Short mmCIF file of C-alpha atoms in Angstrom, two decimals:
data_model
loop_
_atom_site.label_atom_id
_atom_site.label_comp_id
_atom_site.label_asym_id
_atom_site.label_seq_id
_atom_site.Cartn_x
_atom_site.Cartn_y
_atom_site.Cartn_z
CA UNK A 1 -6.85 97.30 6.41
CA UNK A 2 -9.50 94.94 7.26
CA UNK A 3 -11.53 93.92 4.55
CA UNK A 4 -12.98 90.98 5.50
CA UNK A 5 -13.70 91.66 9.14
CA UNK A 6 -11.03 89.99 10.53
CA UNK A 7 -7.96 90.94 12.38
CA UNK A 8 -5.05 91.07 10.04
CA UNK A 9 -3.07 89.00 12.81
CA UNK A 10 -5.50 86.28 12.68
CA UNK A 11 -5.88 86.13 8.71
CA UNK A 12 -1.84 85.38 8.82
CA UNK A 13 -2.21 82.62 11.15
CA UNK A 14 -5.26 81.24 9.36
CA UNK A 15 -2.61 81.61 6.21
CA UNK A 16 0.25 79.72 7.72
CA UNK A 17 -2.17 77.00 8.43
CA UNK A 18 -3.30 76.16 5.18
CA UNK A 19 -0.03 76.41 4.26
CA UNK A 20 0.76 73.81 7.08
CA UNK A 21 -2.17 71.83 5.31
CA UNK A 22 -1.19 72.00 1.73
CA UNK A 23 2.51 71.13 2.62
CA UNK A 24 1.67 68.16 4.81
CA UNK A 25 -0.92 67.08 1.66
CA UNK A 26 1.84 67.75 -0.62
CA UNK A 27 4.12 65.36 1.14
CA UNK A 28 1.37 62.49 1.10
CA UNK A 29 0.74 62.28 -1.80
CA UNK A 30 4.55 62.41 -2.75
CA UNK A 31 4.25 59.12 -0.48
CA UNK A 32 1.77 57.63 -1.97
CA UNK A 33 2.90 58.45 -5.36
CA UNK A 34 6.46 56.42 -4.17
CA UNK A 35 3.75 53.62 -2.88
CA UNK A 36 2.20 53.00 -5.31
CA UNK A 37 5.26 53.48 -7.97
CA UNK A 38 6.68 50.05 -5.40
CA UNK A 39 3.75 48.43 -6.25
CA UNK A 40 3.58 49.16 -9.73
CA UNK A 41 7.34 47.92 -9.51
CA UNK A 42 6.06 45.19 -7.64
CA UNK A 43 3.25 44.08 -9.28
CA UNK A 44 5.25 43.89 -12.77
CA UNK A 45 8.11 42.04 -10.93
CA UNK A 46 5.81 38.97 -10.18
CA UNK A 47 4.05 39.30 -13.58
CA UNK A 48 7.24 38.65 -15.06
CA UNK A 49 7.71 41.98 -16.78
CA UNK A 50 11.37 43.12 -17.41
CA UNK A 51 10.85 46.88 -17.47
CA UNK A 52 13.40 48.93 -18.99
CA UNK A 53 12.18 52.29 -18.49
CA UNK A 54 12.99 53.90 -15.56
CA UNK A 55 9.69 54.61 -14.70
CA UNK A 56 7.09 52.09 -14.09
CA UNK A 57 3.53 52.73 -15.24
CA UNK A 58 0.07 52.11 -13.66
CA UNK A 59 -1.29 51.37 -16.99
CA UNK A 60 1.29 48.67 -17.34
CA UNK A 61 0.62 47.89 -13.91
CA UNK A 62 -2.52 47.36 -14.67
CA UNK A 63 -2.45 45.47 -17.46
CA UNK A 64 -0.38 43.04 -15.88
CA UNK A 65 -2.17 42.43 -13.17
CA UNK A 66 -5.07 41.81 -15.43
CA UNK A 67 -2.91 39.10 -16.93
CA UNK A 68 -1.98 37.52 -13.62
CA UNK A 69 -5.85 37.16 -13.04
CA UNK A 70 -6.76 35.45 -16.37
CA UNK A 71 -3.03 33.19 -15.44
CA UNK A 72 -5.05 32.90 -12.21
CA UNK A 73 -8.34 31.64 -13.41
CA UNK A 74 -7.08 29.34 -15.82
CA UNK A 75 -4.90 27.53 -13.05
CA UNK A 76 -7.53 27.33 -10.61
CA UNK A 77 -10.00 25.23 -13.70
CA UNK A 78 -6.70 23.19 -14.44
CA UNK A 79 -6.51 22.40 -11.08
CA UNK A 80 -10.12 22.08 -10.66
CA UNK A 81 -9.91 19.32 -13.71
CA UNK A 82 -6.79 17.61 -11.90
CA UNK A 83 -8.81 16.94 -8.84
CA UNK A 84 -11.54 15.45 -11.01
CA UNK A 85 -9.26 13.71 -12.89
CA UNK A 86 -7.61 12.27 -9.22
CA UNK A 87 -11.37 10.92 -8.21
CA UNK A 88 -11.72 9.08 -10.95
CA UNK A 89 -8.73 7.64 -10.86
CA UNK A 90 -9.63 6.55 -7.16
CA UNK A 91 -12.54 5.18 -8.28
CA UNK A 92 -11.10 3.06 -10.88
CA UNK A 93 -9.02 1.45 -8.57
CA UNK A 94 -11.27 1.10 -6.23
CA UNK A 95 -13.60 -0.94 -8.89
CA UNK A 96 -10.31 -3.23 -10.23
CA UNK A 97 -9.97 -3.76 -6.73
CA UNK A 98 -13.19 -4.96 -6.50
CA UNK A 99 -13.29 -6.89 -9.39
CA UNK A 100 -10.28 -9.03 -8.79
CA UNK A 101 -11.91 -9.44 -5.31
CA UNK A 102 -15.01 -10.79 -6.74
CA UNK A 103 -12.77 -12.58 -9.51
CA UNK A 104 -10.42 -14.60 -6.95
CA UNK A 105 -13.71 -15.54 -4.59
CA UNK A 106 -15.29 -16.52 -8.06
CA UNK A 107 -11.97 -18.27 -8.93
CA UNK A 108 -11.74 -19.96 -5.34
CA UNK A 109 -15.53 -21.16 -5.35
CA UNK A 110 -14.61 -22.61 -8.71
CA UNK A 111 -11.71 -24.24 -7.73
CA UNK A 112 -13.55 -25.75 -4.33
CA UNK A 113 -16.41 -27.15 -7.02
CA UNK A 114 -14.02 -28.77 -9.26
CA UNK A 115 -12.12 -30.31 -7.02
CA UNK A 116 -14.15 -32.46 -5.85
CA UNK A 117 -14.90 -33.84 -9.77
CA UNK A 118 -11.32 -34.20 -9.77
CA UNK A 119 -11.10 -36.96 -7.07
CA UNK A 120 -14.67 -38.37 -8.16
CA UNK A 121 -12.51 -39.08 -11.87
CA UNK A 122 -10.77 -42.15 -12.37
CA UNK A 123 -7.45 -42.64 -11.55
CA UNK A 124 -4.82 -44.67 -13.05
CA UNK A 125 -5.01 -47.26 -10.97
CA UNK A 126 -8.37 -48.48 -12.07
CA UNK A 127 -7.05 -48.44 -16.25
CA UNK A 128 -4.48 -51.01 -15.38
#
C-alpha cells in the first residue's frame, strides 16, 4: 500500500510530526491570543475605559489607544506653550530687573546732581 513511494512507516512519522507542529502552533497562538487579550485589558485600563463585558476587544483597544495619542499630542503642545510661556516670563523679569537697575543708578546720579544745588541754596541763616 504505497502510493506515494514512501514507506508506510515513514508517512506515520512524517504524520505525527505535523501533528507535533500544528499542536505546538495551536498552543501559540492560544498564547498570544491571552497576550494580547492582557494588553487589550491593559491598554483600556490606562485609557480609562471601564469595560463591562467580559471580553475585551481589539477594536476597542484600538480605538482607545488612538485616543491616548490625540490626549498625547495635545499635552505635549500644552506643554510646549507652558515652556514658552516660562521664557517669557524670564525675560520679563529679567528686563524689570533691568529697568529698576537703570532707574535707581538714574535715581542716584540724580540725587548726587541735586545735592549739590541743595547746599549752593540759601539757608535760613542768611533771611534773618
Amino acid at each position: 500500500m504505497v502510493s506515494d513511494g514512501k514507506d508506510p512507516h515513514e508517512q506515520i512519522e512524517e504524520e505525527e510530526l505535523l501533528r507535533k507542529k500544528l499542536e505546538e502552533s495551536e498552543q501559540d497562538r492560544s498564547k498570544l491570543a491571552e497576550n494580547l487579550s492582557s494588553l487589550c485589558t491593559s491598554v483600556l485600563k490606562v485609557a480609562g475605559v471601564r469595560n463591562h463585558e467580559s471580553e475585551t476587544s481589539l477594536l476597542k483597544a484600538m480605538e482607545a489607544l488612538n485616543q491616548l495619542q490625540s490626549c498625547i499630542s495635545s499635552l505635549e503642545s500644552e506643554v510646549e506653550d507652558l515652556r514658552i510661556k516660562c521664557k517669557l516670563l524670564r525675560e520679563k523679569a529679567r528686563l524689570n530687573s533691568l529697568r529698576s537697575d537703570s532707574s535707581s543708578m538714574s535715581s542716584g546720579a540724580n540725587e548726587s546732581s541735586r545735592s549739590p544745588s541743595v547746599c549752593r541754596s540759601p539757608s535760613i541763616s542768611s533771611f534773618r
